[in-house]
PDB file of C-alpha atoms in Angstrom:
ATOM      1  CA  MET A   1     109.937 120.208 107.969  1.00  0.00           C
ATOM      2  CA  LEU A   2     109.402 121.202 104.358  1.00  0.00           C
ATOM      3  CA  TYR A   3     109.869 118.820 101.439  1.00  0.00           C
ATOM      4  CA  ALA A   4     109.529 121.246  98.534  1.00  0.00           C
ATOM      5  CA  GLU A   5     113.244 121.215  97.817  1.00  0.00           C
ATOM      6  CA  PHE A   6     113.324 117.464  97.103  1.00  0.00           C
ATOM      7  CA  MET A   7     112.882 118.023  93.370  1.00  0.00           C
ATOM      8  CA  SER A   8     116.057 120.055  93.035  1.00  0.00           C
ATOM      9  CA  THR A   9     118.280 117.770  95.118  1.00  0.00           C
ATOM     10  CA  SER A  10     120.214 114.707  94.149  1.00  0.00           C
ATOM     11  CA  LEU A  11     118.573 111.339  94.668  1.00  0.00           C
ATOM     12  CA  PRO A  12     120.911 109.151  96.738  1.00  0.00           C
ATOM     13  CA  PRO A  13     119.586 105.840  98.108  1.00  0.00           C
ATOM     14  CA  LEU A  14     118.625 105.923 101.771  1.00  0.00           C
ATOM     15  CA  PRO A  15     120.981 103.893 103.990  1.00  0.00           C
ATOM     16  CA  PRO A  16     119.285 100.927 105.696  1.00  0.00           C
ATOM     17  CA  PRO A  17     117.714 102.153 108.954  1.00  0.00           C
ATOM     18  CA  GLU A  18     119.050 100.888 112.262  1.00  0.00           C
ATOM     19  CA  GLU A  19     116.794  98.474 114.080  1.00  0.00           C
ATOM     20  CA  SER A  20     114.615 100.076 116.720  1.00  0.00           C
ATOM     21  CA  VAL A  21     113.690  98.112 119.833  1.00  0.00           C
ATOM     22  CA  GLY A  22     109.933  97.765 120.188  1.00  0.00           C
ATOM     23  CA  GLU A  23     108.981  99.536 116.985  1.00  0.00           C
ATOM     24  CA  PRO A  24     108.077  97.374 113.976  1.00  0.00           C
ATOM     25  CA  GLU A  25     110.583  97.568 111.163  1.00  0.00           C
ATOM     26  CA  LEU A  26     109.476 100.011 108.498  1.00  0.00           C
ATOM     27  CA  LEU A  27     109.245  98.706 104.982  1.00  0.00           C
ATOM     28  CA  GLU A  28     111.923  99.552 102.456  1.00  0.00           C
ATOM     29  CA  ILE A  29     110.216 101.757  99.891  1.00  0.00           C
ATOM     30  CA  GLY A  30     110.723 102.461  96.236  1.00  0.00           C
ATOM     31  CA  LEU A  31     112.819 100.247  93.997  1.00  0.00           C
ATOM     32  CA  ALA A  32     115.113  99.060  96.749  1.00  0.00           C
ATOM     33  CA  GLU A  33     115.247  95.443  95.609  1.00  0.00           C
ATOM     34  CA  GLU A  34     116.643  96.543  92.277  1.00  0.00           C
ATOM     35  CA  GLU A  35     119.049  99.257  93.433  1.00  0.00           C
ATOM     36  CA  PRO A  36     121.985  97.053  94.547  1.00  0.00           C
ATOM     37  CA  CYS A  37     121.987  95.281  91.174  1.00  0.00           C
ATOM     38  CA  LEU A  38     122.306  98.428  89.106  1.00  0.00           C
ATOM     39  CA  ARG A  39     125.567  98.861  87.247  1.00  0.00           C
ATOM     40  CA  ALA A  40     127.254 102.197  87.815  1.00  0.00           C
ATOM     41  CA  ASP A  41     126.280 103.458  84.372  1.00  0.00           C
ATOM     42  CA  ALA A  42     122.664 102.338  84.852  1.00  0.00           C
ATOM     43  CA  ALA A  43     122.524 104.138  88.203  1.00  0.00           C
ATOM     44  CA  ARG A  44     123.895 107.298  86.585  1.00  0.00           C
ATOM     45  CA  ASN A  45     121.313 107.059  83.801  1.00  0.00           C
ATOM     46  CA  ARG A  46     118.511 106.644  86.335  1.00  0.00           C
ATOM     47  CA  ALA A  47     119.692 109.682  88.286  1.00  0.00           C
ATOM     48  CA  ARG A  48     119.925 111.728  85.085  1.00  0.00           C
ATOM     49  CA  LEU A  49     116.399 110.728  84.061  1.00  0.00           C
ATOM     50  CA  LEU A  50     114.994 111.638  87.470  1.00  0.00           C
ATOM     51  CA  GLU A  51     116.810 114.965  87.385  1.00  0.00           C
ATOM     52  CA  ALA A  52     115.297 115.694  83.975  1.00  0.00           C
ATOM     53  CA  ALA A  53     111.831 114.671  85.170  1.00  0.00           C
ATOM     54  CA  GLY A  54     112.212 116.875  88.238  1.00  0.00           C
ATOM     55  CA  ARG A  55     113.027 119.873  86.050  1.00  0.00           C
ATOM     56  CA  LEU A  56     109.945 119.214  83.924  1.00  0.00           C
ATOM     57  CA  VAL A  57     107.701 119.025  86.997  1.00  0.00           C
ATOM     58  CA  ALA A  58     109.160 122.267  88.353  1.00  0.00           C
ATOM     59  CA  GLU A  59     108.649 124.047  85.009  1.00  0.00           C
ATOM     60  CA  HIS A  60     105.397 122.526  83.735  1.00  0.00           C
ATOM     61  CA  GLY A  61     103.801 120.548  86.561  1.00  0.00           C
ATOM     62  CA  ALA A  62     103.169 116.819  86.526  1.00  0.00           C
ATOM     63  CA  ALA A  63     101.164 117.115  83.298  1.00  0.00           C
ATOM     64  CA  GLY A  64     104.384 118.097  81.519  1.00  0.00           C
ATOM     65  CA  VAL A  65     106.104 114.846  82.431  1.00  0.00           C
ATOM     66  CA  THR A  66     105.754 112.344  79.614  1.00  0.00           C
ATOM     67  CA  MET A  67     108.137 109.556  78.756  1.00  0.00           C
ATOM     68  CA  GLU A  68     108.959 111.344  75.508  1.00  0.00           C
ATOM     69  CA  ALA A  69     109.605 114.689  77.237  1.00  0.00           C
ATOM     70  CA  VAL A  70     111.883 113.088  79.827  1.00  0.00           C
ATOM     71  CA  ALA A  71     113.825 111.226  77.153  1.00  0.00           C
ATOM     72  CA  ALA A  72     114.329 114.461  75.207  1.00  0.00           C
ATOM     73  CA  ALA A  73     115.332 116.425  78.314  1.00  0.00           C
ATOM     74  CA  ALA A  74     117.859 113.745  79.281  1.00  0.00           C
ATOM     75  CA  SER A  75     119.092 113.259  75.693  1.00  0.00           C
ATOM     76  CA  VAL A  76     118.358 109.520  75.650  1.00  0.00           C
ATOM     77  CA  GLY A  77     116.059 107.305  73.646  1.00  0.00           C
ATOM     78  CA  LYS A  78     112.460 106.863  74.783  1.00  0.00           C
ATOM     79  CA  GLY A  79     113.053 103.136  75.165  1.00  0.00           C
ATOM     80  CA  THR A  80     115.626 103.843  77.866  1.00  0.00           C
ATOM     81  CA  VAL A  81     113.002 105.626  79.970  1.00  0.00           C
ATOM     82  CA  PHE A  82     110.518 102.781  79.546  1.00  0.00           C
ATOM     83  CA  ARG A  83     113.134 100.161  80.466  1.00  0.00           C
ATOM     84  CA  ARG A  84     114.138 102.114  83.560  1.00  0.00           C
ATOM     85  CA  PHE A  85     110.653 102.950  84.940  1.00  0.00           C
ATOM     86  CA  GLY A  86     108.141 100.811  83.065  1.00  0.00           C
ATOM     87  CA  ASP A  87     105.565 103.532  82.469  1.00  0.00           C
ATOM     88  CA  ARG A  88     104.710 107.129  83.370  1.00  0.00           C
ATOM     89  CA  THR A  89     103.270 106.155  86.762  1.00  0.00           C
ATOM     90  CA  GLY A  90     106.491 104.324  87.578  1.00  0.00           C
ATOM     91  CA  LEU A  91     108.504 107.404  86.668  1.00  0.00           C
ATOM     92  CA  LEU A  92     106.362 109.741  88.784  1.00  0.00           C
ATOM     93  CA  THR A  93     106.445 107.281  91.670  1.00  0.00           C
ATOM     94  CA  ALA A  94     110.243 107.204  91.504  1.00  0.00           C
ATOM     95  CA  LEU A  95     110.283 110.997  91.787  1.00  0.00           C
ATOM     96  CA  LEU A  96     108.143 110.838  94.919  1.00  0.00           C
ATOM     97  CA  ASP A  97     110.250 108.048  96.358  1.00  0.00           C
ATOM     98  CA  HIS A  98     113.115 110.345  97.369  1.00  0.00           C
ATOM     99  CA  SER A  99     110.785 112.555  99.401  1.00  0.00           C
ATOM    100  CA  ALA A 100     109.124 109.507 100.958  1.00  0.00           C
ATOM    101  CA  ARG A 101     112.516 108.123 101.979  1.00  0.00           C
ATOM    102  CA  GLN A 102     113.390 111.440 103.606  1.00  0.00           C
ATOM    103  CA  LEU A 103     110.141 111.344 105.584  1.00  0.00           C
ATOM    104  CA  GLN A 104     110.851 107.765 106.629  1.00  0.00           C
ATOM    105  CA  ALA A 105     114.345 108.788 107.760  1.00  0.00           C
ATOM    106  CA  ASP A 106     112.835 111.601 109.841  1.00  0.00           C
ATOM    107  CA  LEU A 107     110.364 109.187 111.455  1.00  0.00           C
ATOM    108  CA  ILE A 108     112.964 106.646 112.534  1.00  0.00           C
ATOM    109  CA  GLY A 109     115.970 108.870 113.239  1.00  0.00           C
ATOM    110  CA  GLY A 110     115.064 112.547 113.036  1.00  0.00           C
ATOM    111  CA  PRO A 111     114.584 115.001 115.899  1.00  0.00           C
ATOM    112  CA  PRO A 112     111.431 114.811 118.007  1.00  0.00           C
ATOM    113  CA  PRO A 113     108.513 115.173 117.937  1.00  0.00           C
ATOM    114  CA  LEU A 114     108.474 113.707 114.411  1.00  0.00           C
ATOM    115  CA  GLY A 115     111.319 111.361 115.278  1.00  0.00           C
ATOM    116  CA  PRO A 116     111.894 109.257 118.406  1.00  0.00           C
ATOM    117  CA  GLY A 117     112.168 110.829 121.846  1.00  0.00           C
ATOM    118  CA  ALA A 118     108.757 112.489 122.234  1.00  0.00           C
ATOM    119  CA  PRO A 119     105.531 111.040 123.698  1.00  0.00           C
ATOM    120  CA  SER A 120     103.576 109.002 121.171  1.00  0.00           C
ATOM    121  CA  VAL A 121     100.700 111.476 121.036  1.00  0.00           C
ATOM    122  CA  GLU A 122     103.084 114.314 120.152  1.00  0.00           C
ATOM    123  CA  ARG A 123     104.694 112.170 117.473  1.00  0.00           C
ATOM    124  CA  LEU A 124     101.281 111.324 116.020  1.00  0.00           C
ATOM    125  CA  ARG A 125     100.335 115.014 115.868  1.00  0.00           C
ATOM    126  CA  ALA A 126     103.660 115.894 114.217  1.00  0.00           C
ATOM    127  CA  PHE A 127     103.324 113.024 111.752  1.00  0.00           C
ATOM    128  CA  GLY A 128      99.983 114.288 110.445  1.00  0.00           C
ATOM    129  CA  ALA A 129     101.249 117.848 110.136  1.00  0.00           C
ATOM    130  CA  ALA A 130     104.339 116.702 108.207  1.00  0.00           C
ATOM    131  CA  VAL A 131     102.320 114.530 105.812  1.00  0.00           C
ATOM    132  CA  LEU A 132      99.774 117.296 105.231  1.00  0.00           C
ATOM    133  CA  ARG A 133     102.478 119.852 104.404  1.00  0.00           C
ATOM    134  CA  ARG A 134     104.298 117.384 102.176  1.00  0.00           C
ATOM    135  CA  SER A 135     101.076 116.521 100.353  1.00  0.00           C
ATOM    136  CA  ALA A 136     100.137 120.177  99.865  1.00  0.00           C
ATOM    137  CA  GLU A 137     103.526 120.906  98.299  1.00  0.00           C
ATOM    138  CA  GLN A 138     103.376 117.865  95.989  1.00  0.00           C
ATOM    139  CA  LEU A 139      99.647 117.471  95.287  1.00  0.00           C
ATOM    140  CA  ASP A 140      99.995 117.700  91.516  1.00  0.00           C
ATOM    141  CA  LEU A 141     102.681 115.033  91.431  1.00  0.00           C
ATOM    142  CA  GLN A 142     101.107 112.790  94.085  1.00  0.00           C
ATOM    143  CA  LEU A 143      97.736 112.703  92.339  1.00  0.00           C
ATOM    144  CA  ALA A 144      99.328 111.981  88.973  1.00  0.00           C
ATOM    145  CA  ALA A 145     101.422 109.151  90.457  1.00  0.00           C
ATOM    146  CA  GLN A 146      98.646 107.421  92.389  1.00  0.00           C
ATOM    147  CA  PRO A 147      98.183 103.797  91.327  1.00  0.00           C
ATOM    148  CA  GLU A 148      94.829 102.277  90.514  1.00  0.00           C
ATOM    149  CA  PRO A 149      92.506 102.032  93.552  1.00  0.00           C
ATOM    150  CA  ALA A 150      92.981  98.279  93.991  1.00  0.00           C
ATOM    151  CA  ARG A 151      96.762  98.758  94.436  1.00  0.00           C
ATOM    152  CA  LYS A 152      96.714 102.076  96.264  1.00  0.00           C
ATOM    153  CA  LEU A 153      96.575 100.857  99.868  1.00  0.00           C
ATOM    154  CA  ASP A 154      99.187  98.181  99.203  1.00  0.00           C
ATOM    155  CA  HIS A 155     101.750 100.668  97.886  1.00  0.00           C
ATOM    156  CA  PRO A 156     105.003 100.382  99.903  1.00  0.00           C
ATOM    157  CA  THR A 157     104.999 104.044 100.952  1.00  0.00           C
ATOM    158  CA  VAL A 158     101.427 103.802 102.245  1.00  0.00           C
ATOM    159  CA  ARG A 159     102.305 100.630 104.118  1.00  0.00           C
ATOM    160  CA  VAL A 160     105.326 102.298 105.729  1.00  0.00           C
ATOM    161  CA  LEU A 161     103.326 105.247 107.017  1.00  0.00           C
ATOM    162  CA  THR A 162     100.364 103.131 108.131  1.00  0.00           C
ATOM    163  CA  SER A 163     102.761 100.863 110.028  1.00  0.00           C
ATOM    164  CA  HIS A 164     104.163 103.902 111.838  1.00  0.00           C
ATOM    165  CA  VAL A 165     100.703 105.161 112.824  1.00  0.00           C
ATOM    166  CA  THR A 166      99.703 101.668 114.012  1.00  0.00           C
ATOM    167  CA  TYR A 167     102.793 101.509 116.220  1.00  0.00           C
ATOM    168  CA  LEU A 168     102.016 104.857 117.851  1.00  0.00           C
ATOM    169  CA  LEU A 169      98.368 103.902 118.407  1.00  0.00           C
ATOM    170  CA  ARG A 170      99.381 100.651 120.118  1.00  0.00           C
ATOM    171  CA  ASP A 171     101.248 102.712 122.680  1.00  0.00           C
ATOM    172  CA  LEU A 172      98.348 105.137 123.171  1.00  0.00           C
ATOM    173  CA  VAL A 173      95.270 102.874 122.967  1.00  0.00           C
ATOM    174  CA  PRO A 174      96.520  99.287 123.339  1.00  0.00           C
ATOM    175  CA  ASP A 175      92.997  97.908 123.827  1.00  0.00           C
ATOM    176  CA  ALA A 176      91.753  99.295 120.479  1.00  0.00           C
ATOM    177  CA  ASP A 177      91.855  97.706 117.028  1.00  0.00           C
ATOM    178  CA  CYS A 178      94.872  99.831 116.122  1.00  0.00           C
ATOM    179  CA  GLU A 179      95.260  98.486 112.591  1.00  0.00           C
ATOM    180  CA  LEU A 180      91.746  99.591 111.657  1.00  0.00           C
ATOM    181  CA  GLN A 181      92.111 102.935 113.435  1.00  0.00           C
ATOM    182  CA  ALA A 182      95.394 103.544 111.624  1.00  0.00           C
ATOM    183  CA  GLN A 183      93.601 103.041 108.302  1.00  0.00           C
ATOM    184  CA  ALA A 184      90.952 105.569 109.371  1.00  0.00           C
ATOM    185  CA  LEU A 185      93.572 108.145 110.345  1.00  0.00           C
ATOM    186  CA  MET A 186      95.515 107.617 107.131  1.00  0.00           C
ATOM    187  CA  GLY A 187      92.312 108.236 105.173  1.00  0.00           C
ATOM    188  CA  PHE A 188      92.347 111.811 106.466  1.00  0.00           C
ATOM    189  CA  LEU A 189      95.842 112.254 104.981  1.00  0.00           C
ATOM    190  CA  ASP A 190      95.104 110.752 101.567  1.00  0.00           C
ATOM    191  CA  PRO A 191      96.369 113.112  98.832  1.00  0.00           C
ATOM    192  CA  ALA A 192      93.007 113.004  97.049  1.00  0.00           C
ATOM    193  CA  VAL A 193      91.241 114.025 100.275  1.00  0.00           C
ATOM    194  CA  VAL A 194      93.783 116.774 100.941  1.00  0.00           C
ATOM    195  CA  HIS A 195      93.319 118.024  97.365  1.00  0.00           C
ATOM    196  CA  HIS A 196      89.534 118.074  97.719  1.00  0.00           C
ATOM    197  CA  LEU A 197      89.533 119.875 101.066  1.00  0.00           C
ATOM    198  CA  HIS A 198      92.407 122.271 100.351  1.00  0.00           C
ATOM    199  CA  LYS A 199      91.874 123.077  96.682  1.00  0.00           C
ATOM    200  CA  ARG A 200      88.178 122.389  96.045  1.00  0.00           C
ATOM    201  CA  CYS A 201      86.692 123.370  99.406  1.00  0.00           C
ATOM    202  CA  GLY A 202      89.178 126.166 100.136  1.00  0.00           C
ATOM    203  CA  MET A 203      90.204 124.887 103.572  1.00  0.00           C
ATOM    204  CA  SER A 204      93.539 126.256 104.743  1.00  0.00           C
ATOM    205  CA  LEU A 205      96.391 123.965 105.754  1.00  0.00           C
ATOM    206  CA  ASP A 206      96.148 125.431 109.251  1.00  0.00           C
ATOM    207  CA  ARG A 207      92.530 124.265 109.426  1.00  0.00           C
ATOM    208  CA  LEU A 208      93.463 120.806 108.168  1.00  0.00           C
ATOM    209  CA  GLU A 209      96.276 120.531 110.719  1.00  0.00           C
ATOM    210  CA  SER A 210      93.895 121.638 113.477  1.00  0.00           C
ATOM    211  CA  GLY A 211      91.420 119.008 112.295  1.00  0.00           C
ATOM    212  CA  TRP A 212      94.147 116.359 112.452  1.00  0.00           C
ATOM    213  CA  ILE A 213      95.058 117.357 116.016  1.00  0.00           C
ATOM    214  CA  ASP A 214      91.385 117.177 117.011  1.00  0.00           C
ATOM    215  CA  LEU A 215      90.994 113.779 115.335  1.00  0.00           C
ATOM    216  CA  VAL A 216      94.053 112.410 117.143  1.00  0.00           C
ATOM    217  CA  ALA A 217      92.683 113.647 120.480  1.00  0.00           C
ATOM    218  CA  ARG A 218      89.313 111.981 119.899  1.00  0.00           C
ATOM    219  CA  VAL A 219      90.740 108.676 118.665  1.00  0.00           C
ATOM    220  CA  THR A 220      93.320 108.398 121.457  1.00  0.00           C
ATOM    221  CA  GLY A 221      91.293 109.964 124.302  1.00  0.00           C
ATOM    222  CA  THR A 222      94.003 112.553 124.937  1.00  0.00           C
ATOM    223  CA  GLU A 223      93.747 116.293 125.501  1.00  0.00           C
ATOM    224  CA  ARG A 224      94.288 118.745 122.697  1.00  0.00           C
ATOM    225  CA  PRO A 225      97.499 120.768 123.181  1.00  0.00           C
ATOM    226  CA  ALA A 226      97.006 124.212 124.682  1.00  0.00           C
TER     227      ALA A 226
END
């Protein structure tokens, strides 16, 4: 599926996912621990700020999103933006959070092969394709929102997706060190890697998706699809 429209949509919180037998529970991503405590007016202010930031990204790219610009676009004081998101990285991360929650919802309850109901190898192929397309559409924002390297791999969204890949690998290659192999597969999907290959090296998304399918086949010992 495509995720380009996430910037122009409202930003409702994702309902808690239903428990899935056998599959490890995916982490709650974003600012979930704070959401239930927000007063109604605070929640409205947060939504208005994110809407303003989304407009700025659509019009000027991630470089156009500053705390000052968002405050002006939302007609609030700059201090309000800092109190709500902490800093610019926190603001950009909050923008990405809605898209990440949609991807998580597709993984745990969407139609196959991305969601449950398809063989694990088909789900793993579909997962990589979905993440690649999502990254290509949001590269500017994803790169700007990336935390410092020491915190990058511990980010909740990264942990959610790595957990999903680990689960699928345990079904396909139960005798392998699936946690380490999941990290290797996720490295292929890192936004910085996608940016380098797609933008700097001129590789098409079709080539990257084909490379992902080939990598999955080699790691899992399965046949490439016809």
